[in-house]
CSV table of C-alpha atoms in Angstrom, one decimal:
chain,number,residue,atom,x,y,z
A,1,UNK,CA,-13.0,4.3,13.7
A,2,UNK,CA,-16.6,3.5,12.9
A,3,UNK,CA,-17.5,-0.1,11.6
A,4,UNK,CA,-18.5,1.6,8.4
A,5,UNK,CA,-15.2,2.9,7.7
A,6,UNK,CA,-13.3,-0.2,8.7
A,7,UNK,CA,-15.4,-2.2,6.2
A,8,UNK,CA,-14.8,0.4,3.5
A,9,UNK,CA,-10.9,0.5,4.1
A,10,UNK,CA,-10.9,-3.4,4.2
A,11,UNK,CA,-13.0,-3.6,0.8
A,12,UNK,CA,-10.8,-0.8,-0.8
A,13,UNK,CA,-7.6,-2.7,0.2
A,14,UNK,CA,-8.8,-6.1,-1.2
A,15,UNK,CA,-9.9,-4.4,-4.5
A,16,UNK,CA,-6.7,-2.5,-4.8
A,17,UNK,CA,-4.7,-5.8,-4.4
A,18,UNK,CA,-6.6,-7.2,-7.4
A,19,UNK,CA,-6.0,-4.0,-9.3
A,20,UNK,CA,-2.4,-4.2,-8.7
A,21,UNK,CA,-2.0,-7.8,-10.1
A,22,UNK,CA,-3.4,-6.3,-13.4
A,23,UNK,CA,-0.8,-3.5,-13.6
A,24,UNK,CA,1.4,-4.6,-16.6
A,25,UNK,CA,4.2,-2.0,-16.2
A,26,UNK,CA,7.8,-3.3,-16.7
A,27,UNK,CA,9.0,-0.6,-14.2
A,28,UNK,CA,7.1,-2.5,-11.4
A,29,UNK,CA,9.6,-5.2,-10.7
A,30,UNK,CA,8.8,-5.8,-7.0
A,31,UNK,CA,5.8,-7.2,-5.3
A,32,UNK,CA,3.7,-4.4,-3.9
A,33,UNK,CA,2.1,-5.1,-0.5
A,34,UNK,CA,-0.6,-2.9,0.8
A,35,UNK,CA,-0.2,-2.3,4.3
A,36,UNK,CA,-2.8,0.3,5.3
A,37,UNK,CA,-5.7,2.2,3.6
A,38,UNK,CA,-7.4,5.2,5.1
A,39,UNK,CA,-10.3,6.7,3.6
A,40,UNK,CA,-11.8,9.9,4.8
A,41,UNK,CA,-15.4,9.8,6.0
A,42,UNK,CA,-16.6,11.7,3.0
A,43,UNK,CA,-14.9,9.3,0.7
A,44,UNK,CA,-13.0,12.1,-1.2
A,45,UNK,CA,-9.5,11.2,-0.4
A,46,UNK,CA,-7.7,7.8,0.2
A,47,UNK,CA,-4.2,7.3,1.5
A,48,UNK,CA,-2.6,4.1,0.6
A,49,UNK,CA,0.7,2.8,2.5
A,50,UNK,CA,2.5,0.3,0.4
A,51,UNK,CA,5.6,-1.6,0.9
A,52,UNK,CA,8.0,-3.5,-1.3
A,53,UNK,CA,10.3,-6.5,-0.4
A,54,UNK,CA,13.8,-5.6,-0.2
A,55,UNK,CA,13.7,-2.6,-2.5
A,56,UNK,CA,16.3,0.1,-3.2
A,57,UNK,CA,15.6,3.8,-3.0
A,58,UNK,CA,15.4,4.1,-6.8
A,59,UNK,CA,12.9,1.1,-7.0
A,60,UNK,CA,10.6,2.9,-4.3
A,61,UNK,CA,10.6,6.1,-6.0
A,62,UNK,CA,9.9,4.6,-9.3
A,63,UNK,CA,7.0,2.4,-8.0
A,64,UNK,CA,5.5,5.5,-6.4
A,65,UNK,CA,5.7,7.5,-9.6
A,66,UNK,CA,4.3,4.7,-11.6
A,67,UNK,CA,1.4,4.3,-9.2
A,68,UNK,CA,0.7,8.1,-9.2
A,69,UNK,CA,0.7,8.1,-13.1
A,70,UNK,CA,-1.6,5.0,-13.1
A,71,UNK,CA,-4.0,6.8,-10.7
A,72,UNK,CA,-6.8,7.3,-13.4
A,73,UNK,CA,-6.6,3.7,-14.4
A,74,UNK,CA,-6.7,2.5,-10.8
A,75,UNK,CA,-9.6,4.8,-9.8
A,76,UNK,CA,-11.7,3.4,-12.9
A,77,UNK,CA,-11.0,-0.3,-11.9
A,78,UNK,CA,-11.9,0.6,-8.2
A,79,UNK,CA,-15.3,2.2,-9.4
A,80,UNK,CA,-16.0,-1.0,-11.2
A,81,UNK,CA,-15.3,-3.2,-8.4
A,82,UNK,CA,-16.8,-1.2,-5.4
A,83,UNK,CA,-20.1,0.8,-5.1
A,84,UNK,CA,-19.1,4.1,-3.2
A,85,UNK,CA,-20.6,7.4,-3.1
A,86,UNK,CA,-17.6,8.7,-5.1
A,87,UNK,CA,-14.2,7.3,-6.0
A,88,UNK,CA,-11.6,9.1,-3.9
A,89,UNK,CA,-8.5,10.7,-4.9
A,90,UNK,CA,-5.7,8.2,-4.4
A,91,UNK,CA,-2.3,9.2,-2.7
A,92,UNK,CA,0.4,6.5,-2.4
A,93,UNK,CA,2.8,6.6,0.3
A,94,UNK,CA,5.8,4.3,1.0
A,95,UNK,CA,5.5,2.4,4.4
A,96,UNK,CA,8.7,2.3,6.2
A,97,UNK,CA,7.2,0.3,9.1
A,98,UNK,CA,7.7,-3.1,7.5
A,99,UNK,CA,11.3,-2.1,6.6
A,100,UNK,CA,12.0,-0.9,10.2
A,101,UNK,CA,10.5,-4.2,11.8
A,102,UNK,CA,12.8,-6.4,9.5
A,103,UNK,CA,15.9,-4.1,10.5
A,104,UNK,CA,15.0,-4.4,14.2
A,105,UNK,CA,14.7,-8.3,13.8
A,106,UNK,CA,18.1,-8.4,12.1
A,107,UNK,CA,19.7,-6.4,15.1
A,108,UNK,CA,18.1,-8.7,17.6
A,109,UNK,CA,19.5,-11.8,15.8
A,110,UNK,CA,23.1,-10.4,15.8
A,111,UNK,CA,23.1,-9.7,19.7
A,112,UNK,CA,25.1,-12.2,21.6
A,113,UNK,CA,22.8,-12.9,24.5
A,114,UNK,CA,24.1,-16.0,26.6
A,115,UNK,CA,21.4,-18.6,27.1
A,116,UNK,CA,20.6,-19.9,30.5
A,117,UNK,CA,18.9,-17.5,33.0
């Protein structure tokens, strides 16, 4: 990935973090973590991977639905924070990677490995 794209992804991620703190929707009960942002080189599309701490399937679906419905507000705020050739279409995806790593750590903790060797 080019240095320009890395900077753009990083700037979008920082700005989205600020915008998410402004969202005052009662359906958003969990803290939203942005794990990855992928802009296309032409700045038309942006995939945003999010994760939630210990969320149920219903909370995940609700969060993604709320973010999708709030896309207009998020894009407007993003445009005010960042100078871009154009504001991209935002797609929110739930990132299962963080959830998987927590599960793997729990499994490893429960293994009975004798200490010594």
